[in-house]
Coordinates of C-alpha atoms and ligand atoms in Angstrom, one line a residue:
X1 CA -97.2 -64.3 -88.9
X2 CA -97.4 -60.8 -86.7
X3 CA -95.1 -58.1 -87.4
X4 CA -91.5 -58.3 -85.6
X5 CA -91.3 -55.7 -83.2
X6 CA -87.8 -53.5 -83.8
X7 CA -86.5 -51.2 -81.2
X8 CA -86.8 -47.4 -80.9
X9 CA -85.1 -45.2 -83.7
X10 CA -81.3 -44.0 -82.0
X11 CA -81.7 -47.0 -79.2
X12 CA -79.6 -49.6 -79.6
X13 CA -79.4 -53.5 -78.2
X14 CA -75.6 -54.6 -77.2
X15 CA -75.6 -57.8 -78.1
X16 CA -73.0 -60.5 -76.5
X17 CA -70.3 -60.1 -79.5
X18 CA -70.4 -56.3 -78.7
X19 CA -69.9 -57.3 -74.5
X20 CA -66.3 -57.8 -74.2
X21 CA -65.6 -54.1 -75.6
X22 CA -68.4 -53.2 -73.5
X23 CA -67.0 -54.9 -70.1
X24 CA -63.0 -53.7 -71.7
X25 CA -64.0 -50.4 -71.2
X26 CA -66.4 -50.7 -68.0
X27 CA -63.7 -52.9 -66.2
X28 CA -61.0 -50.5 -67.0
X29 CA -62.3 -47.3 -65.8
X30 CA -63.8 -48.9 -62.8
X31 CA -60.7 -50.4 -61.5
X32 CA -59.1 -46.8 -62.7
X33 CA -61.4 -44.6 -60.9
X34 CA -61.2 -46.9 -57.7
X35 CA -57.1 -46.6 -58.2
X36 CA -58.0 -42.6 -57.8
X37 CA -60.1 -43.3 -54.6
X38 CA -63.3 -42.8 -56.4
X39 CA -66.8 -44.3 -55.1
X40 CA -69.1 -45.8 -57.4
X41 CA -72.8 -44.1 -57.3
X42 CA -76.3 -45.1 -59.3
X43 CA -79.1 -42.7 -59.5
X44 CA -82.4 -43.4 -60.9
X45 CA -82.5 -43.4 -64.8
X46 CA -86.2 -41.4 -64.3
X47 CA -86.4 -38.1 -62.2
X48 CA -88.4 -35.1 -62.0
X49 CA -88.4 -32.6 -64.5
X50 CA -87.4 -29.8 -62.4
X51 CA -84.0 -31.3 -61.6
X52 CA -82.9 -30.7 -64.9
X53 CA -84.3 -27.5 -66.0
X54 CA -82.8 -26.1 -62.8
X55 CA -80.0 -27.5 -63.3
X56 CA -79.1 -27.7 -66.7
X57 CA -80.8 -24.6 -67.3
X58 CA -84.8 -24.0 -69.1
X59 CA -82.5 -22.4 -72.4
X60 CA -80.4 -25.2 -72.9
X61 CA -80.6 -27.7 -76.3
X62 CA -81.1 -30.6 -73.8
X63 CA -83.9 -29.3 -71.5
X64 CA -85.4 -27.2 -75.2
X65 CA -85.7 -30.1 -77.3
X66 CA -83.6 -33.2 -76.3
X67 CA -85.8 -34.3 -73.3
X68 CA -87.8 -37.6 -72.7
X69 CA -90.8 -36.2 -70.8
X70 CA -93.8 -37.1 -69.3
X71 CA -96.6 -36.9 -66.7
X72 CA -96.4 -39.6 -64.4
X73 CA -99.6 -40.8 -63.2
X74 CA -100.3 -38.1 -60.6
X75 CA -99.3 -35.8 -63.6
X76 CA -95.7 -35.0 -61.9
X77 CA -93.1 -34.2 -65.5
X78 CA -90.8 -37.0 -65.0
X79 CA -88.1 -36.7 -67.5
X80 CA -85.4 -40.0 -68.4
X81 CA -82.0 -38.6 -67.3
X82 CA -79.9 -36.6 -70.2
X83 CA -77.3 -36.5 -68.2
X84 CA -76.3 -37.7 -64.7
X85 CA -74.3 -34.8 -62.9
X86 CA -77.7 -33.1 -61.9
X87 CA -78.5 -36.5 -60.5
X88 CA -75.4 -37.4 -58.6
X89 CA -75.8 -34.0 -56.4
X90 CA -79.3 -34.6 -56.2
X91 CA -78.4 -37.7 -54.6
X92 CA -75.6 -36.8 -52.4
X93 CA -77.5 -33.6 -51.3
X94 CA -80.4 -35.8 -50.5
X95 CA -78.1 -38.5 -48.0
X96 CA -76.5 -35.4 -46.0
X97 CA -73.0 -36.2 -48.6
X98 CA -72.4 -32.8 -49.2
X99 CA -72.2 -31.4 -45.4
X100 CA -68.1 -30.4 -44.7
X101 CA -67.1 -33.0 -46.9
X102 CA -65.4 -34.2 -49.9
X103 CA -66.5 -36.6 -52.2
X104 CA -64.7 -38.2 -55.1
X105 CA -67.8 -40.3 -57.0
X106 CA -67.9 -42.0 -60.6
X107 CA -71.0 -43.8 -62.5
X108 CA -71.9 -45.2 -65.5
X109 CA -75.0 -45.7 -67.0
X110 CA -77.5 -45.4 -70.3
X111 CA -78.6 -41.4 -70.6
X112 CA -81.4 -40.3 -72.9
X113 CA -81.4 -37.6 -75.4
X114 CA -84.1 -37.0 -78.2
X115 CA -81.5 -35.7 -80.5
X116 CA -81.5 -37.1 -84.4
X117 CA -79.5 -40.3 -84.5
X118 CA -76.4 -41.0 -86.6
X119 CA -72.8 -42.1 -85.9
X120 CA -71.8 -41.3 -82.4
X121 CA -75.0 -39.9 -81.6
X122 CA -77.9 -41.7 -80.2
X123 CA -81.3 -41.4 -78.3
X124 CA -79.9 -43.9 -75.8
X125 CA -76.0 -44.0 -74.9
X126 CA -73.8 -44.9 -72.1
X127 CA -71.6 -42.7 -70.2
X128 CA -68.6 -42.7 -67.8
X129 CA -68.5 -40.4 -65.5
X130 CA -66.4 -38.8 -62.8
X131 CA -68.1 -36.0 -59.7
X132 CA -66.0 -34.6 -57.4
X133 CA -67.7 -32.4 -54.3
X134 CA -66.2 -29.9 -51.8
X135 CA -63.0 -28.8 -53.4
X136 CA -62.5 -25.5 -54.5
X137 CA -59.0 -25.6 -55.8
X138 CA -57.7 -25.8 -59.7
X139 CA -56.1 -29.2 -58.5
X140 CA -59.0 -31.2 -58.1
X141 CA -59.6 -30.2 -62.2
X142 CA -55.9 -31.1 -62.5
X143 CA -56.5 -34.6 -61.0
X144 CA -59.8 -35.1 -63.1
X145 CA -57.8 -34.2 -66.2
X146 CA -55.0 -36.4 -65.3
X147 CA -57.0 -39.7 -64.5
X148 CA -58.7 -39.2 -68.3
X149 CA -55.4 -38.8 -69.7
X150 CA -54.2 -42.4 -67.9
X151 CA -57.9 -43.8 -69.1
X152 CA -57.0 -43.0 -72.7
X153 CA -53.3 -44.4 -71.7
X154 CA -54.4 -47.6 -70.4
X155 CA -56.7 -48.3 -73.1
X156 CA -54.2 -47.9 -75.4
X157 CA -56.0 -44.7 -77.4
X158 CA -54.4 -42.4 -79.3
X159 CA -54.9 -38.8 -80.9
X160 CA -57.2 -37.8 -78.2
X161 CA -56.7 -33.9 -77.7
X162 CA -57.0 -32.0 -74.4
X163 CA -58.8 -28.7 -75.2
X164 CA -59.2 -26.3 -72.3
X165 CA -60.7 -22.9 -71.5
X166 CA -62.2 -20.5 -68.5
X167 CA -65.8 -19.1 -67.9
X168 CA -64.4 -17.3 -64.8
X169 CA -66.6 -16.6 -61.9
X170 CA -69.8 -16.4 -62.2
X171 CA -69.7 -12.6 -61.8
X172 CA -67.2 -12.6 -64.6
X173 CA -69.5 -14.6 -66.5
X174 CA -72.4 -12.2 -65.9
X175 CA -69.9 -9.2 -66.9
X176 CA -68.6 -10.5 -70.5
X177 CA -72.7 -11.6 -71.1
X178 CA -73.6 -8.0 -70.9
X179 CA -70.7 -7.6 -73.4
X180 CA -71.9 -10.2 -75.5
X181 CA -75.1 -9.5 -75.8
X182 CA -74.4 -5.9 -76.5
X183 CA -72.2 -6.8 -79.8
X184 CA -74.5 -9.5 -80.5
X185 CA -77.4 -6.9 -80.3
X186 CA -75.5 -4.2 -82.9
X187 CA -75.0 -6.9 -85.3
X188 CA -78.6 -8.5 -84.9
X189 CA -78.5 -8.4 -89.0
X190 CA -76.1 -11.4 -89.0
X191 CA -77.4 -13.7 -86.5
X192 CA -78.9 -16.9 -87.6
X193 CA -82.5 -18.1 -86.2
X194 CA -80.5 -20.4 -83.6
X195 CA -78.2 -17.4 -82.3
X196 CA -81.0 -14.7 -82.5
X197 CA -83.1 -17.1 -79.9
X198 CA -80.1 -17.5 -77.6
X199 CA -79.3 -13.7 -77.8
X200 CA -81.2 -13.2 -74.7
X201 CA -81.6 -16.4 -73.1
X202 CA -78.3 -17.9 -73.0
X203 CA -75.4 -15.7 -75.7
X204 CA -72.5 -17.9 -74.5
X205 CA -74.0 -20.9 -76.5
X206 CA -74.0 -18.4 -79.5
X207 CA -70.2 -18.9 -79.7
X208 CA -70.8 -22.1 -79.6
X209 CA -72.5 -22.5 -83.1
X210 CA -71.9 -24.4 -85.9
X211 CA -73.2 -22.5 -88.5
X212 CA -70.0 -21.6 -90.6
X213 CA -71.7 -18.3 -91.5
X214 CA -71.7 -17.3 -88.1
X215 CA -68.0 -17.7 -87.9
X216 CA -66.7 -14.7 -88.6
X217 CA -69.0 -12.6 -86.5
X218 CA -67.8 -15.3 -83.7
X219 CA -64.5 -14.2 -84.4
X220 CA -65.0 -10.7 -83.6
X221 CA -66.8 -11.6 -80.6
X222 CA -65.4 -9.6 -77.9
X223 CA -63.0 -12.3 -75.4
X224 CA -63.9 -14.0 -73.0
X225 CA -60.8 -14.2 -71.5
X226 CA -60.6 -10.4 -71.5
X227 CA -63.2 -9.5 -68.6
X228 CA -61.3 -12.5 -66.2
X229 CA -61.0 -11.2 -63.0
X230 CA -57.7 -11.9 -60.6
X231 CA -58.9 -14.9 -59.0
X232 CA -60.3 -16.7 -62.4
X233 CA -57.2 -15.4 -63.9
X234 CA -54.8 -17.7 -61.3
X235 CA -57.2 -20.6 -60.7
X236 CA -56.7 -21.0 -64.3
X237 CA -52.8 -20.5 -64.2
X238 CA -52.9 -23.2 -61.0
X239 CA -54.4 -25.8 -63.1
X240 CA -52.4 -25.1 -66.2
X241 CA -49.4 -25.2 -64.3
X242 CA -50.1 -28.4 -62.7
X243 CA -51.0 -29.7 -66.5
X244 CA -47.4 -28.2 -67.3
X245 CA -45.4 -30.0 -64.6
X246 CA -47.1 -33.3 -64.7
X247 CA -46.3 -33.1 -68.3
X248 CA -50.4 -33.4 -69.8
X249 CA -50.3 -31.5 -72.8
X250 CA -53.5 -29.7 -74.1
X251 CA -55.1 -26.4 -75.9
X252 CA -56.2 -23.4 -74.7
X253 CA -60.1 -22.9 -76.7
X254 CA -61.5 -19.9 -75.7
X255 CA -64.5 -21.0 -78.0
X256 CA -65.3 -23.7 -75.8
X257 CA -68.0 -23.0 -73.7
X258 CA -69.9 -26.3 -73.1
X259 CA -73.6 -26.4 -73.3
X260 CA -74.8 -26.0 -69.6
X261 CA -75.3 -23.3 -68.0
X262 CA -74.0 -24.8 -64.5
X263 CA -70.3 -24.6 -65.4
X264 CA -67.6 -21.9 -64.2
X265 CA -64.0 -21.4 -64.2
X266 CA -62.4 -24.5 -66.1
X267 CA -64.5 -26.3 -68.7
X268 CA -62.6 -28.9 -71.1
X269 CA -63.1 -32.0 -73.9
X270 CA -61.3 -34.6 -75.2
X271 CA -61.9 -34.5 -78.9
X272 CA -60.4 -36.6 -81.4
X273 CA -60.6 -35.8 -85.5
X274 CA -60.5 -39.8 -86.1
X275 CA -64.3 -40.3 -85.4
X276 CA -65.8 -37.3 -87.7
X277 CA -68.3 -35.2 -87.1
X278 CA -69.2 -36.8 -83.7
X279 CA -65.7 -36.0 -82.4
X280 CA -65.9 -34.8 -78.6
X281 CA -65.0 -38.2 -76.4
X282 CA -65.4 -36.4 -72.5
X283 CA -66.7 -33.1 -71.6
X284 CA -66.5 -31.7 -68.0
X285 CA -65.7 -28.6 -66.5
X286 CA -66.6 -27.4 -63.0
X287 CA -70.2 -26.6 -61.8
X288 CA -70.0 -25.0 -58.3
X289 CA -73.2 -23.0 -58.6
X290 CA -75.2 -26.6 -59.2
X291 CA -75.4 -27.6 -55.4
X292 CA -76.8 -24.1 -54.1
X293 CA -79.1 -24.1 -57.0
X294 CA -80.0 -27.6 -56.6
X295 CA -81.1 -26.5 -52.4
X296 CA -77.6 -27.1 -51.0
X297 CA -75.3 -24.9 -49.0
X298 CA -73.3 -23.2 -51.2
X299 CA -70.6 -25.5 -52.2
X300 CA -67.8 -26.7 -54.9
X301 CA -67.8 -29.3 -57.7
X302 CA -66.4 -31.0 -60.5
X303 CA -66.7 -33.3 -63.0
X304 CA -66.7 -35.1 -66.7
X305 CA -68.1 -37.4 -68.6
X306 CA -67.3 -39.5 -71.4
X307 CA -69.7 -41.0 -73.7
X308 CA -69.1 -45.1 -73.9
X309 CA -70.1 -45.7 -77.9
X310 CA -67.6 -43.2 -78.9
X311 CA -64.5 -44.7 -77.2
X312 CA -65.7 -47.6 -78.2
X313 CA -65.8 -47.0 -82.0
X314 CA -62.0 -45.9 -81.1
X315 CA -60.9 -48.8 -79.8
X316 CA -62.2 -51.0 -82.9
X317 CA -60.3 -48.4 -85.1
X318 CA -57.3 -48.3 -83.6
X319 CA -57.9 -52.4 -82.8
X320 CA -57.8 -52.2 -79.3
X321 CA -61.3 -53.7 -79.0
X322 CA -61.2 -57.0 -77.0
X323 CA -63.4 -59.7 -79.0
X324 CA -65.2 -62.3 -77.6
X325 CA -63.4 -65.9 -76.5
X326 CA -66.2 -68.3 -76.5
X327 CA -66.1 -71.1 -73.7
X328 CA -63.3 -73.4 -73.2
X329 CA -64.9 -76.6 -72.5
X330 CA -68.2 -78.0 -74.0
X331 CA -69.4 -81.2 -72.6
X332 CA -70.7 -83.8 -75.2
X333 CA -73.5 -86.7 -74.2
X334 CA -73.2 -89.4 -76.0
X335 CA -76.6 -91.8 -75.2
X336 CA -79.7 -91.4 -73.9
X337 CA -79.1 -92.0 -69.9
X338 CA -76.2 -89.4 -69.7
X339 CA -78.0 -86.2 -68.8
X340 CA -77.9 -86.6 -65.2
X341 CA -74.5 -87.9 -64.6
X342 CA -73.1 -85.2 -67.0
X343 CA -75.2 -82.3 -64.9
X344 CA -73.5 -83.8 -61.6
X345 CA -70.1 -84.5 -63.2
X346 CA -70.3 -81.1 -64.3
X347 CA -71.2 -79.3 -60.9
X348 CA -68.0 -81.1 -59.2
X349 CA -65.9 -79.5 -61.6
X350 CA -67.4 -76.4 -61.4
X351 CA -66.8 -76.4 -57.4
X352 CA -63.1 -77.3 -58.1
X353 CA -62.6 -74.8 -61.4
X354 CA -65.2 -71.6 -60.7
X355 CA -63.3 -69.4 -63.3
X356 CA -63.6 -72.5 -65.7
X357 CA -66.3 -71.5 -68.8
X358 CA -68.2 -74.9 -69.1
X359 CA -71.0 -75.6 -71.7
X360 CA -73.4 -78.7 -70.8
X361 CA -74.9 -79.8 -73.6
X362 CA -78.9 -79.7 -73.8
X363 CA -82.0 -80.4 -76.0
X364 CA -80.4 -83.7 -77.5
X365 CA -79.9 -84.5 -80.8
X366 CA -77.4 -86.9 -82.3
X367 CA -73.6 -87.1 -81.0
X368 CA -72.8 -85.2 -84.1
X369 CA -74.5 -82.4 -83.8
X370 CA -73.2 -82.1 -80.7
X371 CA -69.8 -81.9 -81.5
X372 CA -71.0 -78.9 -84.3
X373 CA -71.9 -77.3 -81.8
X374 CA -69.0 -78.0 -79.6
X375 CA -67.3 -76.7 -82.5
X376 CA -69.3 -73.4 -82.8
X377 CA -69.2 -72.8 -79.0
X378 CA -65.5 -71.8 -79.3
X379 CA -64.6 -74.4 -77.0
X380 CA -61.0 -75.8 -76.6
X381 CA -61.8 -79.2 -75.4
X382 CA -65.1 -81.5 -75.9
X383 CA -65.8 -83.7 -73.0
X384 CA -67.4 -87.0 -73.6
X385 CA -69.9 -88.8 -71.2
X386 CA -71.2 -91.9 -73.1
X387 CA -72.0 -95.5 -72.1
X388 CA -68.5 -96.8 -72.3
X389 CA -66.8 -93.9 -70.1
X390 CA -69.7 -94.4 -67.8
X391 CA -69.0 -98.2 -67.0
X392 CA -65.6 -97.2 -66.7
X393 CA -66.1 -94.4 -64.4
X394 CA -63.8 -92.0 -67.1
X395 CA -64.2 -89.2 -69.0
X396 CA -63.4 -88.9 -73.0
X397 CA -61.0 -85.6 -74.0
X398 CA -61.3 -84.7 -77.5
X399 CA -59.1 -81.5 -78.6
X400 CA -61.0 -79.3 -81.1
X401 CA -58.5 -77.0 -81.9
X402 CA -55.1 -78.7 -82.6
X403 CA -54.0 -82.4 -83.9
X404 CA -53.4 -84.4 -79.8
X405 CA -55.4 -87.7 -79.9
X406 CA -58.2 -87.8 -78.1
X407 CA -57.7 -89.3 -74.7
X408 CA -59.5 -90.7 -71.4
X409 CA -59.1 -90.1 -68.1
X410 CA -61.1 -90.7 -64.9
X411 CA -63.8 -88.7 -64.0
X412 CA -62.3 -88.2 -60.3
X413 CA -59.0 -86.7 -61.9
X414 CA -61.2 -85.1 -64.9
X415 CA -61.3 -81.1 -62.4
X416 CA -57.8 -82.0 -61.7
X417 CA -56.1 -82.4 -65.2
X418 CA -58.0 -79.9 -67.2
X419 CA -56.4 -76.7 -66.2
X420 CA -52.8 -77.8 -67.8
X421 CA -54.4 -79.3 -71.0
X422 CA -56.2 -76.3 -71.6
X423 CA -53.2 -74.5 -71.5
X424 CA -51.4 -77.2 -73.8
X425 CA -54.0 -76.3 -76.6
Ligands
ATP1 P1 -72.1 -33.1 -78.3 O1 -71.4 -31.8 -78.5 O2 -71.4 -34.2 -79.1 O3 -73.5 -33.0 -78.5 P2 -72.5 -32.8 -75.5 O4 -71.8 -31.5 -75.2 O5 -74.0 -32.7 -75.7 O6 -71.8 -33.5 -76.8 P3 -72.1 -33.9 -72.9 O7 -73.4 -33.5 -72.4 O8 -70.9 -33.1 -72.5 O9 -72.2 -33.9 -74.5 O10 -71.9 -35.4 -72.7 C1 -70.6 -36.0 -72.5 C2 -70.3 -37.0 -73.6 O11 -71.3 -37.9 -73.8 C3 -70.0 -36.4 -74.9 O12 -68.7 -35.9 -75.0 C4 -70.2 -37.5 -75.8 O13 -69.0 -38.3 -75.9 C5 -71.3 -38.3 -75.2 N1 -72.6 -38.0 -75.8 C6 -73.4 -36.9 -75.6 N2 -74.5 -37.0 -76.3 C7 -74.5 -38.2 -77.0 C8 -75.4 -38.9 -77.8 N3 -76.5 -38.4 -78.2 N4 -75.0 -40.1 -78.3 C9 -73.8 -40.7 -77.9 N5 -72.9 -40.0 -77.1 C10 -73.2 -38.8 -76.6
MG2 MG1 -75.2 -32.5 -77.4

């Protein structure tokens, strides 16, 4: 016998008993983000290279060593998206979206990171994803913020914590790296092989480490917050105040710094402790440097993203997951001539019942093992086609989950009378 083939380390199949989390969470945010006026956008799950390193930035863990890469045939470096804002304003840049105009945009899709795989991290996951363009005010953040908060509400989540912090401008930004670099630099000693690559190349990430060694220097680290000038200083207060009023509570981190280097001003997560070490649920932040750097006018934008395998290993803890149903009716053919009359019977009932789940049984076998598999299907009600219900023009109902006698009706009524006796059972 050959080998079976198994799928790619960190990539994993969703299989129809994981679908009705999958579609709970899919259905929800898409009839959510619509609510919010959003438009639905998909973007190619390959593009070039250079879209991300631009954007994303070359000293970056993703575009360092958590790209898919490789030469295409003409020996252009495709890379499989790592993450979709890059490719949204690609997108909308590329259909004239982006001139004088606003655009409130979500997706969801598979992304691809070469990272190493354990729980709540994977090579291929699924995110959700909001991208709003043109608005330069703290209260398009607000409104971002606000519709993940309802997300998690309608869902039913809980324990999902709002943290919060500013980058400034990006001339503040520029300003505190000097800083950083310069504190980093007097206490090069103490920086671990990570931070003393990033030292140069992109500091900020250095607060960002993990390494509890580290912590205490990190501590130290001059603040961020501290080299704000006025306008960062009251687009932040704006969108805390909204937060304030509409009642959203949340923490200020000034620690939080997010991996890319496209963000500015307001950067936040959603991170829950219930989920371990894997903990952050949505990042976002805003990125207006990304459309001038991606060939645009200079412009405004912001966004988040939510990754799909970590809410959903939330809503089987906190048993919010919906499970799957089965089908409600399985039809059962009893004899050898009944295949045809069963397939037609069935079509007119599907033209009279189209939200009706109806399984035709196929491949044979004995009327027993039908009804096993009647059984299995989840079905609420066998139908039965056999010689007898065929001279008589009728239909057999047999009730597989509670104690009503079978009964028979005729096959012109069969459409009609279903509905209520699936209710009944
Ligand atoms: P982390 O700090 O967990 O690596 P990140 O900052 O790299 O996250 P983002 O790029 O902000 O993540 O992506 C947004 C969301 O996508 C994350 O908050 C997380 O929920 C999810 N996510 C990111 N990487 C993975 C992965 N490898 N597997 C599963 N989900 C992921
Ligand atoms: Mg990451």
């Amino acid at each position: 016998m050959a080998q079976q083939l198994q799928a790619i380390r960190g990539m994993h199949d969703i299989l129809p008993v994981d679908m009705p989390v999958w579609n709970q969470l899919q259905d929800q945010y898409r009839a959510l983000v619509e609510s919010y006026g959003y438009r639905e956008i998909r973007t190619p799950v390959l593009e070039k290279s250079a879209l991300f390193a631009r954007s994303i930035g070359e000293v970056t863990d993703i575009v360092e060593k958590e790209m898919y890469s490789f030469d295409d045939r003409n020996g252009d470096s495709l890379s499989l998206r790592p993450e979709n804002t890059a490719g949204v304003v690609r997108a909308a840049l590329q259909a004239g979206m982006l001139q004088d105009q606003q655009q409130r945009l979500w997706y969801c899709g598979p992304m691809f990171r070469h990272e190493r795989p354990q729980k709540g991290r994977y090579r291929q996951f699924y995110q959700l994803g909001a991208e709003v363009c043109g608005i330069a005010g703290a209260d398009i953040e607000a409104e971002l913020i606000l519709l993940a908060a309802r997300f998690w509400k309608n869902l039913g989540l809980q324990e999902i914590e709002l943290q919060l912090n500013t980058l400034g401008s990006s001339a503040c930004r520029q300003r505190y790296r000097e800083l950083l670099v310069s504190y980093f630099r007097d206490h090069s000693d103490r920086l671990d092989e990570d931070s003393s690559r990033r030292l140069e190349s992109n500091p900020l990430r250095i607060l960002d480490s993990k390494n509890p060694d580290m912590a205490p220097l990190i501590e130290a680290a001059p603040a961020l917050h501290d080299s704000l000038d006025e306008a960062s200083r009251e687009h932040f207060a704006e969108l805390r105040d909204i937060l304030d009023r509409v009642g959203v509570s949340y923490r200020v981190n000034q620690r939080l710094v997010r991996g890319l280097d496209y963000y500015c001003h307001t950067v936040f997560e959603w991170v829950t402790d219930t989920l371990g070490a894997q903990g952050t649920v949505c990042g976002g932040g805003r990125y207006d440097g990304l459309i001038e750097q991606l060939g645009g006018k200079p412009g405004h934008a912001a966004g988040f993203s939510m990754g799909c395998e970590r809410l959903i290993a939330m809503l089987i803890d906190q048993g919010r997951a919906a499970t799957e149903t089965g089908c409600d009716v399985y039809l059962a053919l009893r004899g050898a001539d009944c295949a045809a009359l069963g397939q037609r019977l069935a079509e007119e009932i599907r033209d009279r019942l189209p939200q009706l789940r109806l399984v035709v049984h196929a491949g044979g076998g004995s009327f027993k093992s039908q009804m096993r598999r009647a059984d299995r299907s989840g079905a609420r009600i066998a139908l039965i086609l056999g010689e007898s219900e065929i001279e008589a023009s009728s239909i057999s109902i047999k009730f597989l989950r509670d104690a009503r006698e079978q009964i028979e009706v005729s096959q012109a009524e069969v459409a009609q009378r279903l509905p209520a006796l699936l209710q009944e059972s």
